[in-house]
mmCIF file of C-alpha atoms in Angstrom:
data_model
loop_
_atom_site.group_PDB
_atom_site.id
_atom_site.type_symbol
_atom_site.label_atom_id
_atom_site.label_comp_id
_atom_site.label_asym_id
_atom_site.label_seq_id
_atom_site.Cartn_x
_atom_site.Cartn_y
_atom_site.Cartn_z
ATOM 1 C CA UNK A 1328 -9.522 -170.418 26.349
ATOM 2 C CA UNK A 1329 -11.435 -169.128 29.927
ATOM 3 C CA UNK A 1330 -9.241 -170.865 31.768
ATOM 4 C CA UNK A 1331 -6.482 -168.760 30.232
ATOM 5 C CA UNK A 1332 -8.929 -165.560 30.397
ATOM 6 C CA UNK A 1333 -9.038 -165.889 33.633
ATOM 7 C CA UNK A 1334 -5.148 -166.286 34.684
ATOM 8 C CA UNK A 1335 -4.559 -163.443 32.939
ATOM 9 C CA UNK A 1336 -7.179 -161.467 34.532
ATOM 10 C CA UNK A 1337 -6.256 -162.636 38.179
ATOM 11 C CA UNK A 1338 -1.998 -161.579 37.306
ATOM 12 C CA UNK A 1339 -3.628 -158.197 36.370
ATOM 13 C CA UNK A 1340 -5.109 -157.822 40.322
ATOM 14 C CA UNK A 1341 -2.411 -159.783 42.057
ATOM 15 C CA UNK A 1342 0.377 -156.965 40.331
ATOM 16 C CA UNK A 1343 -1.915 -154.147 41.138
ATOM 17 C CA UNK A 1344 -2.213 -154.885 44.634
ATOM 18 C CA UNK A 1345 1.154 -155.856 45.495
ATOM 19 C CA UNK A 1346 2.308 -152.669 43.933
ATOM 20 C CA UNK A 1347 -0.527 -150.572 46.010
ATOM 21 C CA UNK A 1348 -0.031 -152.531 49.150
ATOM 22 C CA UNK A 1349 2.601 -155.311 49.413
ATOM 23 C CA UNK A 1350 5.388 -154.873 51.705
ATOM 24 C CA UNK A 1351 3.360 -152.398 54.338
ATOM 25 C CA UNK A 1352 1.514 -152.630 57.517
ATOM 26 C CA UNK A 1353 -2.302 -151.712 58.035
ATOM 27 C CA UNK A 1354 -2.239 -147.751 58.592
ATOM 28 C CA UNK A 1355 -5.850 -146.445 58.801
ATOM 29 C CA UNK A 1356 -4.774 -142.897 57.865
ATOM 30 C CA UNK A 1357 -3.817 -144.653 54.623
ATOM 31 C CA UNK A 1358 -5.903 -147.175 53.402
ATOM 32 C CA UNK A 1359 -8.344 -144.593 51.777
ATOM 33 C CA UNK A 1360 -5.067 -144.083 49.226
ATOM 34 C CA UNK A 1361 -4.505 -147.945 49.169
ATOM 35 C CA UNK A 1362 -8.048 -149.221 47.998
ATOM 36 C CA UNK A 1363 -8.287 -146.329 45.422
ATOM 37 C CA UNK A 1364 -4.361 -146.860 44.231
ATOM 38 C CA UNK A 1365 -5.521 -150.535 43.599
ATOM 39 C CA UNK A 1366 -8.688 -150.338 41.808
ATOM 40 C CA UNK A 1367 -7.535 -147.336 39.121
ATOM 41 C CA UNK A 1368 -4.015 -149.822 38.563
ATOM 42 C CA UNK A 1369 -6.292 -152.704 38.534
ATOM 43 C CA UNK A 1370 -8.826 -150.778 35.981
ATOM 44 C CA UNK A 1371 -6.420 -149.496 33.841
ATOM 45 C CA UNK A 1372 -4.329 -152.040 33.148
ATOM 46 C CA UNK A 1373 -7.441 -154.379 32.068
ATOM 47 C CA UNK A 1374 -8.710 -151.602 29.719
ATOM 48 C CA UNK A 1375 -5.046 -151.645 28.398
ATOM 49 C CA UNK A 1376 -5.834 -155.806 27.523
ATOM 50 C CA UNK A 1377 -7.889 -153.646 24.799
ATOM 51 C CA UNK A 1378 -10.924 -156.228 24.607
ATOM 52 C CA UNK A 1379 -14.572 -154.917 23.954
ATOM 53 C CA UNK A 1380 -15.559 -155.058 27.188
ATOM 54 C CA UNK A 1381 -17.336 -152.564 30.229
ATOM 55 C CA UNK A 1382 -15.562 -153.193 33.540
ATOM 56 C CA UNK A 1383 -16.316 -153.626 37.354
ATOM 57 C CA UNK A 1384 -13.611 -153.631 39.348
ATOM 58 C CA UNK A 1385 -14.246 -153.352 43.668
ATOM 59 C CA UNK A 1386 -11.363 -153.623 46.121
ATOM 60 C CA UNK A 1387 -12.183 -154.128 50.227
ATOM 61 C CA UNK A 1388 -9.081 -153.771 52.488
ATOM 62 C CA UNK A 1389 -9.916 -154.990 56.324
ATOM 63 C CA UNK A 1390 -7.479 -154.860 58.732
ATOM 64 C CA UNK A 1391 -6.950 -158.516 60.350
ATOM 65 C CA UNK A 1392 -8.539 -158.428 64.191
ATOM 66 C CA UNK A 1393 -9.701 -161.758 64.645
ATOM 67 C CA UNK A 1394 -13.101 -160.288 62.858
ATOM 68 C CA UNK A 1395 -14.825 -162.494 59.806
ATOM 69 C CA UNK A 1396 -15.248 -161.214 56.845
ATOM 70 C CA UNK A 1397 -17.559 -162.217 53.772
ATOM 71 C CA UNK A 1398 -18.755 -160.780 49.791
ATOM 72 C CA UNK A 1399 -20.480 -162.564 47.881
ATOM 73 C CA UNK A 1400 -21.847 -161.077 44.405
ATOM 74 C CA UNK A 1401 -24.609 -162.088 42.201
ATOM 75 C CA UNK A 1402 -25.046 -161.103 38.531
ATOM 76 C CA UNK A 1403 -27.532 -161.088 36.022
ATOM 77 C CA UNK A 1404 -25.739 -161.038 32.212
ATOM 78 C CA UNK A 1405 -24.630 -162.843 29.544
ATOM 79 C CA UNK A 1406 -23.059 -166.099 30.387
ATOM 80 C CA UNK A 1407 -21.649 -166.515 27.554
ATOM 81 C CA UNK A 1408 -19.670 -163.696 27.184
ATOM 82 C CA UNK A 1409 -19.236 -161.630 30.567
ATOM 83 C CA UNK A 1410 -17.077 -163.059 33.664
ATOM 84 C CA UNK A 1411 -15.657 -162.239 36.990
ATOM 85 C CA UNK A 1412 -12.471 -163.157 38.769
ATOM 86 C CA UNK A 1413 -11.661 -162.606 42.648
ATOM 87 C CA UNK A 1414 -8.244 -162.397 44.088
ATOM 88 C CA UNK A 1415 -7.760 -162.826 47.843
ATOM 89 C CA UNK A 1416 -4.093 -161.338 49.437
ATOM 90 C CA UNK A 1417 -3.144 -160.975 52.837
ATOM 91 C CA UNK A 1418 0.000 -159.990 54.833
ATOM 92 C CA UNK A 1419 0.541 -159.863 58.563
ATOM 93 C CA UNK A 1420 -2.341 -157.212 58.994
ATOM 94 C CA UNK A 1421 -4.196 -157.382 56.233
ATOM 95 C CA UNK A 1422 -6.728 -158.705 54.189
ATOM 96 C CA UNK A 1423 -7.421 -157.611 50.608
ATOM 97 C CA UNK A 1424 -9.890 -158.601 48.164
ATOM 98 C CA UNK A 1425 -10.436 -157.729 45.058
ATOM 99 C CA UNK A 1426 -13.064 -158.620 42.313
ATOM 100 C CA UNK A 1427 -12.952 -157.931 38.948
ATOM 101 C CA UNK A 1428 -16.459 -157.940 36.657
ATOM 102 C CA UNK A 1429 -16.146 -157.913 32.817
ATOM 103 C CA UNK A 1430 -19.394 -157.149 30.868
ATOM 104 C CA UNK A 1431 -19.636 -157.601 26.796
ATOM 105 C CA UNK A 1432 -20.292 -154.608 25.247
ATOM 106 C CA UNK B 276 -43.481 -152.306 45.691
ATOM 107 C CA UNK B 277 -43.414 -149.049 43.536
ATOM 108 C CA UNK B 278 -43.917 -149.941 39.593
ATOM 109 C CA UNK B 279 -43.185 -147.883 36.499
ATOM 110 C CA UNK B 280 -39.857 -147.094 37.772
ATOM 111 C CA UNK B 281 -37.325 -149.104 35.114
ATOM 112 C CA UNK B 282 -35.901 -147.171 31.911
ATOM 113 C CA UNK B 283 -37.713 -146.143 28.608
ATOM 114 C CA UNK B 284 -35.245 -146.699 25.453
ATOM 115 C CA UNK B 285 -35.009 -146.484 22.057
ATOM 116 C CA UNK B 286 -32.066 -146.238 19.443
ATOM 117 C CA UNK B 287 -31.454 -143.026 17.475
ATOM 118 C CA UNK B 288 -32.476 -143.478 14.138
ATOM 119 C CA UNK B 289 -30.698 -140.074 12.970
ATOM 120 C CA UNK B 290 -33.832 -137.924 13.891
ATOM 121 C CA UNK B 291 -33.369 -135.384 16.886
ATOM 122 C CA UNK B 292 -30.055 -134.823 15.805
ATOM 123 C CA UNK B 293 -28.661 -138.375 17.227
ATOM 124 C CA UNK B 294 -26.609 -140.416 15.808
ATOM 125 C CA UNK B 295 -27.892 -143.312 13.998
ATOM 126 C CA UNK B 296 -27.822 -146.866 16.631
ATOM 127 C CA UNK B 297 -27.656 -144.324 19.610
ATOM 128 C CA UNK B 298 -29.300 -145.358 22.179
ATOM 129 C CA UNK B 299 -31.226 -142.679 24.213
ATOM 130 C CA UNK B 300 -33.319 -143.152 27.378
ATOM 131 C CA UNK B 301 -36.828 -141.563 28.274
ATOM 132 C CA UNK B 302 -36.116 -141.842 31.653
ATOM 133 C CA UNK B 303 -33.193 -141.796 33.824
ATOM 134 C CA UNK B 304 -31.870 -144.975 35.762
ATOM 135 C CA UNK B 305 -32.943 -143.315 39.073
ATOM 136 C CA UNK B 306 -30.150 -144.716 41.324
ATOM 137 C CA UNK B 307 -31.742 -142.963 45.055
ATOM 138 C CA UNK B 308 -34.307 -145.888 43.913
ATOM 139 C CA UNK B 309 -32.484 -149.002 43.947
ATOM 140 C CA UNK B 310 -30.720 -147.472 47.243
ATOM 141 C CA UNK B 311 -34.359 -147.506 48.533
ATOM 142 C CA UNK B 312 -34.668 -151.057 47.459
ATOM 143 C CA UNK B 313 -31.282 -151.933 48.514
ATOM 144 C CA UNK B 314 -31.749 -150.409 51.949
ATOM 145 C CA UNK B 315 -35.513 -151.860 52.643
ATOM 146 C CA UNK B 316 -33.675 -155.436 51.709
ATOM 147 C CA UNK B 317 -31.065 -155.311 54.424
ATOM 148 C CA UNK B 318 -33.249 -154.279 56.935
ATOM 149 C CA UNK B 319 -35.770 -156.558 56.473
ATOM 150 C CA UNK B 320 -33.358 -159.276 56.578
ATOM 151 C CA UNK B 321 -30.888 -158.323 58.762
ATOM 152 C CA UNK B 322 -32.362 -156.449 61.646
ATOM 153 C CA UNK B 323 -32.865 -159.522 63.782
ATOM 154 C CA UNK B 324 -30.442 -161.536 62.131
ATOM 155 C CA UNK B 325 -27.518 -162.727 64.141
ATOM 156 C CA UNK B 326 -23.844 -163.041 63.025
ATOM 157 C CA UNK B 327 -23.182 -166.717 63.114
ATOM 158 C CA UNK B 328 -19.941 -167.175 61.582
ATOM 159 C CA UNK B 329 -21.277 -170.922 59.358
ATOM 160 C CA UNK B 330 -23.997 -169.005 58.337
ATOM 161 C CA UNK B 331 -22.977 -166.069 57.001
ATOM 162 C CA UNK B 332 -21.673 -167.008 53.996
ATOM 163 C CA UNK B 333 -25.064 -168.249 52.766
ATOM 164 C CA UNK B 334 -26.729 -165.326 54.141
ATOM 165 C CA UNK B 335 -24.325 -162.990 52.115
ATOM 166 C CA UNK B 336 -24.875 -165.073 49.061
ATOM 167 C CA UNK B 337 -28.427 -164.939 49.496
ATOM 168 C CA UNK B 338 -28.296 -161.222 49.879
ATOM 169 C CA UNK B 339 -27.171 -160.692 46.655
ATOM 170 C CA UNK B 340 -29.201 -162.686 44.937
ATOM 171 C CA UNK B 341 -32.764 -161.494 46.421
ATOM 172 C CA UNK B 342 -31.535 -158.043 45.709
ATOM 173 C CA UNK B 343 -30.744 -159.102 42.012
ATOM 174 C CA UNK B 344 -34.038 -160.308 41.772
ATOM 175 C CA UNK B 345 -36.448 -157.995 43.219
ATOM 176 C CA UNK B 346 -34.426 -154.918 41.080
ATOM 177 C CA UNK B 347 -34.873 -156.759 38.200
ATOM 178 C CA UNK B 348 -39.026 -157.519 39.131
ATOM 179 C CA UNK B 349 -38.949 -153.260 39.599
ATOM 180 C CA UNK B 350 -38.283 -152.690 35.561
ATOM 181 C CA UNK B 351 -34.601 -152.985 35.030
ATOM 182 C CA UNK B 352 -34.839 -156.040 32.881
ATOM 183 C CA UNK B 353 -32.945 -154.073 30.311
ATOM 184 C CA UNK B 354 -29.598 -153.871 32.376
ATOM 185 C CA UNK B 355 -27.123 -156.034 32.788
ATOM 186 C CA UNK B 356 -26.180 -156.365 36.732
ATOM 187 C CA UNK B 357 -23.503 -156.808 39.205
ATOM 188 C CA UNK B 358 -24.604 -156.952 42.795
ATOM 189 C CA UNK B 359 -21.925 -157.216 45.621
ATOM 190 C CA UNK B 360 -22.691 -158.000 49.335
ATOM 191 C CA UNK B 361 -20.244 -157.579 51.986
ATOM 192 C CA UNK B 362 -20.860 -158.440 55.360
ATOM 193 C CA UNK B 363 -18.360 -158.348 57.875
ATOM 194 C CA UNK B 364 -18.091 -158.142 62.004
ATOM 195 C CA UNK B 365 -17.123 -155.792 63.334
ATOM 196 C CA UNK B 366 -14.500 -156.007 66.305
ATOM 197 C CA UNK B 367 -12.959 -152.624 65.978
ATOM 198 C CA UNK B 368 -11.043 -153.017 63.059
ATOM 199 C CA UNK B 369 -10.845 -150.952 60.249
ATOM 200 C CA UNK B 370 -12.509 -151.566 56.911
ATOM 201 C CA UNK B 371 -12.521 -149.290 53.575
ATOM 202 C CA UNK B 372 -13.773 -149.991 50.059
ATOM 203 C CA UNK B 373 -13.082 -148.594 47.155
ATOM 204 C CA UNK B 374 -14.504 -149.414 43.228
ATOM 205 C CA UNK B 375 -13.950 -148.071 39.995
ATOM 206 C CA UNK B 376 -15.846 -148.577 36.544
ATOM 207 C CA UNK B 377 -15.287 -148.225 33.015
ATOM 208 C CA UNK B 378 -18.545 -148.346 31.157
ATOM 209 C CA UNK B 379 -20.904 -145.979 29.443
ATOM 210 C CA UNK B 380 -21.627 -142.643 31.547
ATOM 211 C CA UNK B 381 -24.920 -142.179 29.831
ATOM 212 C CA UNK B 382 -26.709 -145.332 30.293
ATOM 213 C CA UNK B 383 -24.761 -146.745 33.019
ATOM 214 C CA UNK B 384 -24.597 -146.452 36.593
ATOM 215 C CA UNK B 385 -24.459 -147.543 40.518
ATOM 216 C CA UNK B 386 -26.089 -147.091 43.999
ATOM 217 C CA UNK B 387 -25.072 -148.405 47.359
ATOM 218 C CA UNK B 388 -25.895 -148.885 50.942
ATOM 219 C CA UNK B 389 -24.366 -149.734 54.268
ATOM 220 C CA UNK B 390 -26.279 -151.193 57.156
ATOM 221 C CA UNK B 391 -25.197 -151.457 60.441
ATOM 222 C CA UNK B 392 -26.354 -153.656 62.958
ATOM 223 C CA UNK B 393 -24.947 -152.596 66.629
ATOM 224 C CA UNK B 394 -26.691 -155.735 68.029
ATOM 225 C CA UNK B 395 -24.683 -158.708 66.147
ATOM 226 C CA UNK B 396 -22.180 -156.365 65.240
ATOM 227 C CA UNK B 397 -22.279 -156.346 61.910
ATOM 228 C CA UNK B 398 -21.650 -153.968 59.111
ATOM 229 C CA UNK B 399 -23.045 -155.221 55.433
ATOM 230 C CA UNK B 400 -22.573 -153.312 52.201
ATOM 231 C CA UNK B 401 -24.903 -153.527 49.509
ATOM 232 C CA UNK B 402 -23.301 -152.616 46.109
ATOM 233 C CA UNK B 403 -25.629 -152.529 42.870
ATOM 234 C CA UNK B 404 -24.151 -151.923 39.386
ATOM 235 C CA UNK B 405 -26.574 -151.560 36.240
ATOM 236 C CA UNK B 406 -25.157 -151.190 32.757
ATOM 237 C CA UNK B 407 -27.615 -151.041 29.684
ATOM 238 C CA UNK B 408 -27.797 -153.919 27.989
#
């Protein structure tokens, strides 16, 4: 089913970034590291699911200062086969979010 | 608006040494074009825009969506696409993005574009991904 398509998909972001990220503080001298560490984990461990699919996977780290911050995405593909799922995470000074795009090959 | 600028394909049908069901472009997704198209969006719409925090979510939304559109009125009808807008304020904090992809290397590919608006202090990132259909 989507619905459990989609669980799946979001467990696969939530343990990549709390791997990459959970349990530290924002440190701009290492967020370059962080955003990179999260996509690849994220990446590879959806390829690993082993489904016939291309994937998109974007991670934005901000560093929580009061500032707003908003992403919004628009595609043009098959509904019927391709999807997306979003994960939001935060800790004391930090916001990450991550989106993952699948694409039917 | 430029024309003529989307992808010629065709599938390998064994001849020119391809494989059979291969499919080979004449010409080259061209991604310093879409970051033209990307860039001329988010100026035209955001150099006098203000950053009103109950609007911005439809403005980010709408982003994405006019620059889904116009990309696929410029020729790439024959791509599937992901287009990401991210606009945030800026207050001195510190932002980074980072995206990885696993597709097709020959047919496949991305451009992107950051604006920055010193007067509403805002920063928006315009992300395009096209992937042969």
């Amino acid at each position: 089913s989507s619905l459990g398509k989609r669980t799946e998909k979001a467990s696969v972001l939530l343990v990549a970034i709390e791997s990459a990220i959970g349990g530290n503080a924002y440190q701009h001298s290492k967020v370059n590291q962080w955003t990179t560490s999260v996509v690849e984990q994220t990446l590879s461990q959806l390829t690993k699911l082993g489904k016939p699919f291309k994937y998109i996977v974007t991670c934005v780290i901000m560093q929580k200062n009061g500032a707003g911050l908003h992403t919004a995405s628009s595609c043009f593909w098959d509904n019927s086969s391709d999807g997306t799922c979003t994960v939001r995470w935060e800790n004391k000074t930090m916001y990450c979010i991550v989106s993952a795009f699948g694409l039917a090959i | 608006m430029p024309t003529g600028c989307g992808p010629a394909c065709g599938r390998g049908e064994g001849e020119l040494g391809l494989p059979p069901g291969r499919v080979f472009i004449f010409s080259r997704f061209k991604s310093s074009t879409v970051k033209e198209c990307i860039h001329a969006i988010l100026k035209e719409k955001l150099a006098d825009a203000q950053y009103v925090p109950e609007e911005v979510p439809q403005l980010t939304k709408s982003l994405s969506e006019i620059i889904k559109d116009r990309l696929k009125e410029e020729g790439f009808d024959r791509y599937k696409m992901v287009v990401q807008v991210v606009i945030g304020e800026q207050r001195g904090e510190g932002v980074n993005m980072a995206a990885r992809c696993f597709w097709d290397a020959d047919t496949d590919s991305y451009a992107h574009d950051v604006f920055v608006n010193v007067s509403i202090d805002c920063f928006t990132i315009g992300n395009v991904k096209l992937l042969l259909l």
